[in-house]
Coordinates of C-alpha atoms and ligand atoms in Angstrom, one line a residue:
X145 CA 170.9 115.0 72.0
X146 CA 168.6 112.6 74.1
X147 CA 171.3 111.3 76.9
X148 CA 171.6 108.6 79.5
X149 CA 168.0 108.5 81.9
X150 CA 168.8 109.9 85.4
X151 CA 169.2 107.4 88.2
X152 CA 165.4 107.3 89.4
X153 CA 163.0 104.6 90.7
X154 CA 160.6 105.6 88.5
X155 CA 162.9 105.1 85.7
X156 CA 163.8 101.8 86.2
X157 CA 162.9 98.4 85.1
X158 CA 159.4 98.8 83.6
X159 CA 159.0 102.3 84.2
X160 CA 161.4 102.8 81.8
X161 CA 160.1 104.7 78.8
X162 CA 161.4 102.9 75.3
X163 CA 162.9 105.1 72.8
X164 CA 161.3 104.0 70.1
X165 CA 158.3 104.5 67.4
X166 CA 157.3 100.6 65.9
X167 CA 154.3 98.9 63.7
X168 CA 153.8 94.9 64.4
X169 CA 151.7 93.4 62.2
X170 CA 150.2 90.2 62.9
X171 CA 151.1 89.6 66.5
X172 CA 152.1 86.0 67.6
X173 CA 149.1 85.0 69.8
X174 CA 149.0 81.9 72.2
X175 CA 145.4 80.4 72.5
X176 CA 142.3 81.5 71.4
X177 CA 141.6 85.0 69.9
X178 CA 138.0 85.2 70.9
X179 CA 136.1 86.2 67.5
X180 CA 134.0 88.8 68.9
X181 CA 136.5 91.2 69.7
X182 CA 136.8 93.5 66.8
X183 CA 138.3 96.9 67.4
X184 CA 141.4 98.8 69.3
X185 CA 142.6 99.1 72.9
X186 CA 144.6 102.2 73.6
X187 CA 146.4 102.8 76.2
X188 CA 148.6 105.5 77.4
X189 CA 151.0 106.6 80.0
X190 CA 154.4 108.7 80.8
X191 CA 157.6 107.8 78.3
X192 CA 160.0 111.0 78.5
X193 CA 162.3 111.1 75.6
X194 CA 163.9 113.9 77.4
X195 CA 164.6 113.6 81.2
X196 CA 165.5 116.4 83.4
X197 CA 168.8 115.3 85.7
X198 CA 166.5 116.5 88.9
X199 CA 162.8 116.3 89.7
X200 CA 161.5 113.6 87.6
X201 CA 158.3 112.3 88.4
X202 CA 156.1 109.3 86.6
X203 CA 153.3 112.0 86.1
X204 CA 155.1 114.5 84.4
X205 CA 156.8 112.6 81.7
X206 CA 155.4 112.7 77.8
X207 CA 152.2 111.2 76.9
X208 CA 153.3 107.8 74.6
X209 CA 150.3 106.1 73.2
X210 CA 150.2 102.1 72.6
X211 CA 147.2 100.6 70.0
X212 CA 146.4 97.3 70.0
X213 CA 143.7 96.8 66.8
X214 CA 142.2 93.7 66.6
X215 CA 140.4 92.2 63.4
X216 CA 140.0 89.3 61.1
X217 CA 141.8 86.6 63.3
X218 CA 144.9 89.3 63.8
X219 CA 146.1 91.8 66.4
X220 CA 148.3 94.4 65.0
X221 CA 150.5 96.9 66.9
X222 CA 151.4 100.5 66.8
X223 CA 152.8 103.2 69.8
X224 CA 153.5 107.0 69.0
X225 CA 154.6 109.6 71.0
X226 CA 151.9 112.6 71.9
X227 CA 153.3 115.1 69.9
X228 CA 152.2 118.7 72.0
X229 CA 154.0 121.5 71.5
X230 CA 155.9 120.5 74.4
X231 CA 157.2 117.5 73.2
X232 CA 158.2 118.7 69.7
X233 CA 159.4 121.8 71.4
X234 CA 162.0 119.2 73.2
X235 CA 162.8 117.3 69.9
X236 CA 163.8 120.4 68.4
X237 CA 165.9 121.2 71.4
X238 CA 167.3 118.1 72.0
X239 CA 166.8 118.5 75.8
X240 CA 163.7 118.5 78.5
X241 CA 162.3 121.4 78.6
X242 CA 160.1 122.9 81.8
X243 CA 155.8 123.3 81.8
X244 CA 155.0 126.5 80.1
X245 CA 153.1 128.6 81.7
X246 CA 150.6 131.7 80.8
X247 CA 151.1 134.9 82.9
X248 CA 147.7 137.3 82.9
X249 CA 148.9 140.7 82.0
X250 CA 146.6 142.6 84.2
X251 CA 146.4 140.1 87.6
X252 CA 149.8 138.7 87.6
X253 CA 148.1 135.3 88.2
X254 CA 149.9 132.4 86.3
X255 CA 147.9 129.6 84.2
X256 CA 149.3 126.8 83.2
X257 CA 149.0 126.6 79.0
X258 CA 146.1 124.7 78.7
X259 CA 147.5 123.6 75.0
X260 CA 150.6 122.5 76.2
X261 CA 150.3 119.5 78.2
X262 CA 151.8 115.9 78.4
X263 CA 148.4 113.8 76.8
X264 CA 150.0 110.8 79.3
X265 CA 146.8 109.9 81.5
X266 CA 143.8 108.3 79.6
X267 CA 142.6 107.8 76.2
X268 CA 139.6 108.1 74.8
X269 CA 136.9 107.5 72.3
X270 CA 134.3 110.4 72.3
X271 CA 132.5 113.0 69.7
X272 CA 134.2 111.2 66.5
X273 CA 137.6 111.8 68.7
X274 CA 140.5 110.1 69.9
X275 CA 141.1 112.2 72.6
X276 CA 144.6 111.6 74.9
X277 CA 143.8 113.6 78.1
X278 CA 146.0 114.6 81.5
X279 CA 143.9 116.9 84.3
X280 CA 146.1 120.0 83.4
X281 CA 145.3 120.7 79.9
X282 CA 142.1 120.4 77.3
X283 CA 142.0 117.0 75.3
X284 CA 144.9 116.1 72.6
X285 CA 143.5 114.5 69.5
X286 CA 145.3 111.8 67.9
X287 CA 144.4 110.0 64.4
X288 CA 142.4 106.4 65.8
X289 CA 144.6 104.1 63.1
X290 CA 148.0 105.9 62.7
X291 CA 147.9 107.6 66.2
X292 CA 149.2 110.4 64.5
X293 CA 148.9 113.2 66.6
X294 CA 146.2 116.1 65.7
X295 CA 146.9 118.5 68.7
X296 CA 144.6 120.3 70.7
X297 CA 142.0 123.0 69.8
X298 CA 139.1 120.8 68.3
X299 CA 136.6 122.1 70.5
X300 CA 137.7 126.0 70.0
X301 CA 137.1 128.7 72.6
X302 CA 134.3 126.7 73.8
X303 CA 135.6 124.4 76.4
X304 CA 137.5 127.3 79.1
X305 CA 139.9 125.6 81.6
X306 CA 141.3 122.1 81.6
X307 CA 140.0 118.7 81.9
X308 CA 140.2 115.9 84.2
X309 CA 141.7 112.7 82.6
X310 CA 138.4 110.7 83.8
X311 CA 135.8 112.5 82.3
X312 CA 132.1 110.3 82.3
X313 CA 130.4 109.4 79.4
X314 CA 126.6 108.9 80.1
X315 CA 126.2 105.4 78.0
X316 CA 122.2 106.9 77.7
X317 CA 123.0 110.1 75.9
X318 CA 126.5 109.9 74.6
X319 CA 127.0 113.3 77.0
X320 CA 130.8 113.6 78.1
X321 CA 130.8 115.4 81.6
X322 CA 134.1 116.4 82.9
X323 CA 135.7 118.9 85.2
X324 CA 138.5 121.2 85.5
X325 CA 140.3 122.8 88.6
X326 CA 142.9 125.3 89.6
X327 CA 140.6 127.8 86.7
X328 CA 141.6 130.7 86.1
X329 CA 145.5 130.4 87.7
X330 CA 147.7 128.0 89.4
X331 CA 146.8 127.8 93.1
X332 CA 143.1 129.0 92.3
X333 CA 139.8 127.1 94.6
X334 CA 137.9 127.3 90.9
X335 CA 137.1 124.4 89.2
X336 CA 135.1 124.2 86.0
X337 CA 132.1 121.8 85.0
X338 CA 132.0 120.7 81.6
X339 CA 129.4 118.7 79.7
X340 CA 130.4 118.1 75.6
X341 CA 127.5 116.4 73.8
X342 CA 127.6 113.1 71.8
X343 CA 128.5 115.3 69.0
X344 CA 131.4 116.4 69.9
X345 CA 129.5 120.4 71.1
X346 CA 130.6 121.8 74.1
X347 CA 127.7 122.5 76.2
X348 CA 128.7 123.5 79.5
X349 CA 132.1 124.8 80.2
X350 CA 131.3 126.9 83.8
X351 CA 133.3 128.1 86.8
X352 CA 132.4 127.4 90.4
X353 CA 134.4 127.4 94.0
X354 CA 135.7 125.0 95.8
X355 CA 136.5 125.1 99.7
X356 CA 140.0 125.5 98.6
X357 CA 143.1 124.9 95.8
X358 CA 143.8 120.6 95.3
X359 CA 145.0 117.9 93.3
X360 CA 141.2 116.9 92.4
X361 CA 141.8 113.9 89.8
X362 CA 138.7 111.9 89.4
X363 CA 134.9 112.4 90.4
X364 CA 131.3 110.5 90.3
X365 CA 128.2 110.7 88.2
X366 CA 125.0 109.6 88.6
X367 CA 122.1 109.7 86.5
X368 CA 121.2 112.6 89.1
X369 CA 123.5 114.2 90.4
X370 CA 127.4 114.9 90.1
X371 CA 129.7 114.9 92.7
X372 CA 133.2 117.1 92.9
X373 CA 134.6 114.5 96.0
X374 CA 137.6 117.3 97.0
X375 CA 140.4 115.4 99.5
X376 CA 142.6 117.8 101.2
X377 CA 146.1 117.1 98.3
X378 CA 146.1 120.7 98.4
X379 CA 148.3 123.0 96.7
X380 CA 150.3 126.3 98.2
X381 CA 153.3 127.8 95.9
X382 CA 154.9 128.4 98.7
X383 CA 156.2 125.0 99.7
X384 CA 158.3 124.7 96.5
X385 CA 161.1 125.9 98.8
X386 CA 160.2 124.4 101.9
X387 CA 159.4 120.7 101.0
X388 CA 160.2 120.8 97.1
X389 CA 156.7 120.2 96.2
X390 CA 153.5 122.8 96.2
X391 CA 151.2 119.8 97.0
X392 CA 150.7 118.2 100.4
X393 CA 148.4 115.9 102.3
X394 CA 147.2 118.0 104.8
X395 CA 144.2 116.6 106.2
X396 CA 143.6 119.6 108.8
X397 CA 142.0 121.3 105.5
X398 CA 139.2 118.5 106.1
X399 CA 137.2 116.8 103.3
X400 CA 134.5 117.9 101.0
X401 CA 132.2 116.6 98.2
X402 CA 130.3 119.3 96.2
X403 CA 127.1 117.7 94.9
X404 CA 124.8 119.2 92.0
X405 CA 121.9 118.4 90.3
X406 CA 122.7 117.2 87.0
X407 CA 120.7 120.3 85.1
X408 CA 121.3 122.6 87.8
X409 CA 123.5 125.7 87.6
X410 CA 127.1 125.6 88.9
X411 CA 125.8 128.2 91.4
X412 CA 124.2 125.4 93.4
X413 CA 126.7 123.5 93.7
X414 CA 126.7 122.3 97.7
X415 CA 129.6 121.2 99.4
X416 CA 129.2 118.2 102.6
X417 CA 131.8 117.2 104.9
X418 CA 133.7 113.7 104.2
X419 CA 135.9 111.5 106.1
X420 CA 139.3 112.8 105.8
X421 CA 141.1 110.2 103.2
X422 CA 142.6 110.4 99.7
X423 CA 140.9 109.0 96.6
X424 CA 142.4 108.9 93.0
X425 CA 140.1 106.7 91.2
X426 CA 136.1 105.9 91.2
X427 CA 134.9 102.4 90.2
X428 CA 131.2 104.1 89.4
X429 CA 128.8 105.8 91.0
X430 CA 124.8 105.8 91.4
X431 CA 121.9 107.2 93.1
X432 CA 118.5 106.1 94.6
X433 CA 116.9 109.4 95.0
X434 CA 119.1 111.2 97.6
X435 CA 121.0 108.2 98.4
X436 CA 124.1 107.9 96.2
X437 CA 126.2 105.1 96.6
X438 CA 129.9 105.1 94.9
X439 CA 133.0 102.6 94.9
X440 CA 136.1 104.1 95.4
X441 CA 139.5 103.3 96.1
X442 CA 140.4 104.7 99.1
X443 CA 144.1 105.5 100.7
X444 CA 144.6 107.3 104.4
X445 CA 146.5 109.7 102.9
X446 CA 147.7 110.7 99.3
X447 CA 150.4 108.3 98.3
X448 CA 153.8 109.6 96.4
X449 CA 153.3 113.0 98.1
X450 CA 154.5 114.4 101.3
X451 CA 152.6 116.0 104.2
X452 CA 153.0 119.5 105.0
X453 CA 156.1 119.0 107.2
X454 CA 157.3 117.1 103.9
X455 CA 157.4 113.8 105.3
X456 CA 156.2 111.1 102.8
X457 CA 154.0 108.5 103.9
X458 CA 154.6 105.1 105.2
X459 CA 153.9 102.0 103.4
X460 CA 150.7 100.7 104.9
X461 CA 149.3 104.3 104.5
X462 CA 150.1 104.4 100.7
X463 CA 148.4 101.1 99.5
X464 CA 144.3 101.4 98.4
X465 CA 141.6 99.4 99.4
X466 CA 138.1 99.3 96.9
X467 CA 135.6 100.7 99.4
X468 CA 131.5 101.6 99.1
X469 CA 130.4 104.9 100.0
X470 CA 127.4 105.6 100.8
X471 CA 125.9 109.3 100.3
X472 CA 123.0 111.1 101.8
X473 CA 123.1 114.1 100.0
X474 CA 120.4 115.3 101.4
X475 CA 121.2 114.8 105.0
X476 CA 125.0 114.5 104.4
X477 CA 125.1 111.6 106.1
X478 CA 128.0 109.2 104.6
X479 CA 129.2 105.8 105.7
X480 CA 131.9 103.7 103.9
X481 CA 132.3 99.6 103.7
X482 CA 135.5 97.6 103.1
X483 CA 134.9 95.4 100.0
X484 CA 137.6 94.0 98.7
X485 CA 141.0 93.7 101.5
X486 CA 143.3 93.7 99.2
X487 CA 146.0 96.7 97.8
X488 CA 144.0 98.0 94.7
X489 CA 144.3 100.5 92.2
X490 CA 142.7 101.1 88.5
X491 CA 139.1 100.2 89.2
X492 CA 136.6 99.5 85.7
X493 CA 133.4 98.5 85.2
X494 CA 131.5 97.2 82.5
X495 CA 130.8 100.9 81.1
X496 CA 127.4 100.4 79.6
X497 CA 126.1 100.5 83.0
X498 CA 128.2 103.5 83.8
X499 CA 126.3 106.3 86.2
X500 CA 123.5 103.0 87.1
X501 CA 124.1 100.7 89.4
X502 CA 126.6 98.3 88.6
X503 CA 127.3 94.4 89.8
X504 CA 130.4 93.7 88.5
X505 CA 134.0 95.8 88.9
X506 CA 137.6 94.7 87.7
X507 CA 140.8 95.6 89.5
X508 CA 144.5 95.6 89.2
X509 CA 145.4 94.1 93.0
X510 CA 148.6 93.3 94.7
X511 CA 147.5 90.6 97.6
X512 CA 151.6 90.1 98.1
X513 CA 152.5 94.0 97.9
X514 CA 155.6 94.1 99.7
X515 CA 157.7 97.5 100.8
X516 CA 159.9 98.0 97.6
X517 CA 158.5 96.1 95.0
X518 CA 157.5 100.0 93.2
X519 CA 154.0 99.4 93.7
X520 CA 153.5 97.3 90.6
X521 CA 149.7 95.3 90.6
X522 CA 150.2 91.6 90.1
X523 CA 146.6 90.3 89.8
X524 CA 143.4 90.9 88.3
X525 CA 140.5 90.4 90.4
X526 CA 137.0 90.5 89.6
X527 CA 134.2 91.1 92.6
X528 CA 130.7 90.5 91.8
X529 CA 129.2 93.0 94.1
X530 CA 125.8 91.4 94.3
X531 CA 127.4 88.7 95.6
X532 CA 130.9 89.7 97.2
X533 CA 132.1 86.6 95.3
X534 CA 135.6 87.2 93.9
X535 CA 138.2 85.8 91.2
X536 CA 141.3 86.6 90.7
X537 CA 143.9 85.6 87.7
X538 CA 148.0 86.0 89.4
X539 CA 150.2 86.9 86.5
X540 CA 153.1 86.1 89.2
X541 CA 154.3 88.1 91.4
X542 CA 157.4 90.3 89.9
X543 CA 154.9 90.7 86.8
X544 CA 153.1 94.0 86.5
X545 CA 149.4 94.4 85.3
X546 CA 148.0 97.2 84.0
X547 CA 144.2 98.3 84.5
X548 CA 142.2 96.0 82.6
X549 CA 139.7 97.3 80.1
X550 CA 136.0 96.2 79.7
X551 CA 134.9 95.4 76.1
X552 CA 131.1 93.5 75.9
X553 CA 130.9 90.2 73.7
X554 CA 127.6 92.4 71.8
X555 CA 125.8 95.6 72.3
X556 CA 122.6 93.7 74.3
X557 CA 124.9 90.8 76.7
X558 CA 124.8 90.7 80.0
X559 CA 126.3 92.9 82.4
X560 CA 130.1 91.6 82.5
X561 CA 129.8 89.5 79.7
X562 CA 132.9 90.4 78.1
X563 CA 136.9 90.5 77.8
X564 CA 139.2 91.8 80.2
X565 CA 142.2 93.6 78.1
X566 CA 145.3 93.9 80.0
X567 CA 148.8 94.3 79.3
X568 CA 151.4 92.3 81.4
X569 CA 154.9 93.3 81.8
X570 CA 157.1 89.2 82.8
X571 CA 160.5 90.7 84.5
X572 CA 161.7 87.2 83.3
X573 CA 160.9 88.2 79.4
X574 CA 161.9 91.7 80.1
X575 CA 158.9 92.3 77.4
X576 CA 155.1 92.6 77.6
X577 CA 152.2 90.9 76.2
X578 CA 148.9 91.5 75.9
X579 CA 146.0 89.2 78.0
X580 CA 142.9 88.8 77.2
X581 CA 140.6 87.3 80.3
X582 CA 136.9 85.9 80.1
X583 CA 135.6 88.7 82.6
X584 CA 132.9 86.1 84.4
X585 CA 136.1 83.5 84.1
X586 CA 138.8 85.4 85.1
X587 CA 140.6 82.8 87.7
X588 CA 140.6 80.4 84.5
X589 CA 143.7 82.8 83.0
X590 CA 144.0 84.5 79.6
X591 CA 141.9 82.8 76.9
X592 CA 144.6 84.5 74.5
X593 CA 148.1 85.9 74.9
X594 CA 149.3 88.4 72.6
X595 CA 153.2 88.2 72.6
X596 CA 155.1 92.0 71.7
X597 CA 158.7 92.0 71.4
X598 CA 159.5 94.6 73.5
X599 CA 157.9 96.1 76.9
X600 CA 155.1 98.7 77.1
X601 CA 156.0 100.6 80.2
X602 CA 153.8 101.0 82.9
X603 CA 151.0 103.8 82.6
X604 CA 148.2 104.7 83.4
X605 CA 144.7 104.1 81.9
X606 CA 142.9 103.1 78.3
X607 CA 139.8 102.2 76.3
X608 CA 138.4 100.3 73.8
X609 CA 137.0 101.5 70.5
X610 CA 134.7 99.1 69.0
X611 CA 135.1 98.8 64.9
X612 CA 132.9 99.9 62.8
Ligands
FE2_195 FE1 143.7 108.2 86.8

């Protein structure tokens, strides 16, 4: 029996998960549905059906998936849950149940069940797949139209180890390149560089080291090079009893970037020192022969975990700010630039300039973030980077954005000629609708409004799959 949700901030207003599977046909839309946009946004994030009384946190709950397809003048609506093993596991129970884990026979060491995840990070479109992916377990199909779920297993024994949710895709050669880390058993320094063709082929799945076991969530490709940035979230088993959580900041581990040719083996993998910071999310990255040059958003310290003393961090230190590195990697020189002073969070580009340089980057910003108001983004900004010109659309503040999503108005338009696809939760409405934002116009306000009846709590990431 699913019961009442624990008392928890991160189950509260709209991080609430809704308890419910629907179809809307025909969405209600305010303004003008731009003709071009023909396709589906997905989007995905945690929506427990089952809460445990103790413990909760927003990046363990169950994968639910929300798709928005547009065509022919009309949006319709669909969200279903990620049905892993786990979750039908719980259904069947009628109560949360904990992460299963693998125990190797001959070493002891434990794994977590790569096949066996929560599917409640990203979503994406990739080798004929709609993949929902979370960094601790290999991709979980789901069915693009009925997001029925498919489960895992579609790329067999070849892919070993799990994959990040934030995988690249090289708009040149329809190559997927993604990583995996803690290989081999929970609290291990391996991480594992994969590369899965167009086609859907695994073509590298390989282990290499790291300087030590972390939380490694994101990284940055180039048409050259990849990098494995490695901030020091790092992970000891042992603090479970001291601090209740095996991750802490501890920036005495120091900060390292593993950088490797993009044909070379793992085995030359080269780690450089880096400024001592946390990073979650790259806007994109690209290189000039040695120099590389990446956007991130950068925090002083991991934000929502504790340091090794188990003290979390304060609010100034737990808000991002969109910053440029810059990256010798032959030297290992690195400097970093401010560029947009704001709190940030959810960076996109334009993603058929993805691993080139880029002009143009869209963010979910907060420029009223206040101590207390759960972190939730309030505005959409867009910064031409050429230019360091910015726009920025305020759904209000109390209102929540979500990242917004790129989609071109053709294959051959400009850079940033597009729609910005967000989903706005108005505390007001207590629902959510759906925006859709001229991404060269985006201080003009939604050019269309697509109104839900209900809320789609906040998550984390999605994509757009163009029709046809
Ligand atoms: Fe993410």
């Amino acid at each position: 029996m699913a019961t009442p949700l624990p008392n928890h901030p991160q189950l509260r207003g709209n991080y609430a998960p809704i308890h419910f599977e629907a179809e809307c046909t025909d969405l209600i839309v305010e303004g003008d549905l731009p003709a071009d946009l023909e396709g589906s946004l997905y989007r995905v994030g945690p929506n427990p059906k089952f809460v445990p009384d103790q413990g909760y946190h927003w990046f363990f709950g169950a994968g639910m998936v929300h798709a928005f397809h547009f065509g022919g003048g009309r949006v319709n609506y669909l969200n279903r849950w990620a049905r892993t093993p786990k979750f039908e596991a719980e259904e069947t129970a009628g109560k949360p149940l904990p992460m299963s884990f693998i125990t190797d026979p001959d070493t002891g060491a434990i794994q977590s069940d790569r096949r066996n995840g929560l599917a409640n990070t990203h979503i994406i479109w990739h080798g004929n797949q709609l993949l929902a992916l979370e960094e601790g377990s290999h991709p979980f199909s789901m069915a693009p139209d009925t997001l029925a779920s498919a489960g895992y297993g579609h790329y067999g024994a070849d892919l070993q180890d799990a994959m990040t949710a934030h995988p690249k895709i090289d708009p040149l050669t329809g190559d997927l390149h993604g990583f995996g880390y803690m290989s081999g058993a929970i609290g291990s320094k391996t991480m594992t560089y994969h590369v899965i063709g167009a086609d859907g082929v695994v073509k590298r799945s390989e282990r290499f080291e790291a300087p030590y076991a972390a939380m490694v969530h994101d990284f940055a490709v180039t048409r050259d090079y990849v990098l494995f940035p490695v901030f020091p979230l790092t992970f000891d088993l042992d603090r479970m009893s001291k601090i209740g959580s095996p991750f802490a900041f501890d920036g005495g581990a120091g900060a390292f970037i593993g950088v490797l040719e993009r044909d070379a083996p793992v085995s030359e993998v080269r780690w450089i020192e880096a400024p001592v910071c946390f990073v979650f999310h790259y806007l994109n990255a690209w290189n000039e022969g040695q120099q590389v040059t990446f956007d991130a958003i950068d925090f002083a310290v991991a934000p929502n975990f504790p340091d090794p003393n188990g003290n979390l961090p304060g609010h100034a230190e737990a808000q991002g700010r969109l910053t440029r590195w810059l990256v010798n990697v032959g030297t290992g020189q690195i400097d970093r630039e401010p560029l947009v002073d704001v709190a940030a969070e959810f960076p996109r580009i334009d993603d058929r300039f993805a691993m080139g340089r880029h002009r143009h980057g869209f963010l979910a910003t907060a420029s009223q973030r206040q101590r207390g108001d759960g972190g939730v983004f309030h505005e959409i900004t867009h910064i031409d980077l050429d230019s360091g010109q910015q726009q920025v659309w305020d759904a209000g503040f109390g209102s929540g954005v979500s990242e917004p999503v790129f989609v071109e108005r053709s294959k051959k338009a400009d850079e940033g000629a597009g729609w910005l696809l967000a989903t706005v939760y108005e505390p007001e409405r207590h629902t959510s609708s759906l925006v859709v934002l001229d991404a060269m116009a985006v201080a003009d306000g939604p050019v269309a409004t697509v109104r839900l009846d209900h809320r789609v709590p906040y998550g984390f990431h999605g994509s757009w799959r163009p029709a046809g």
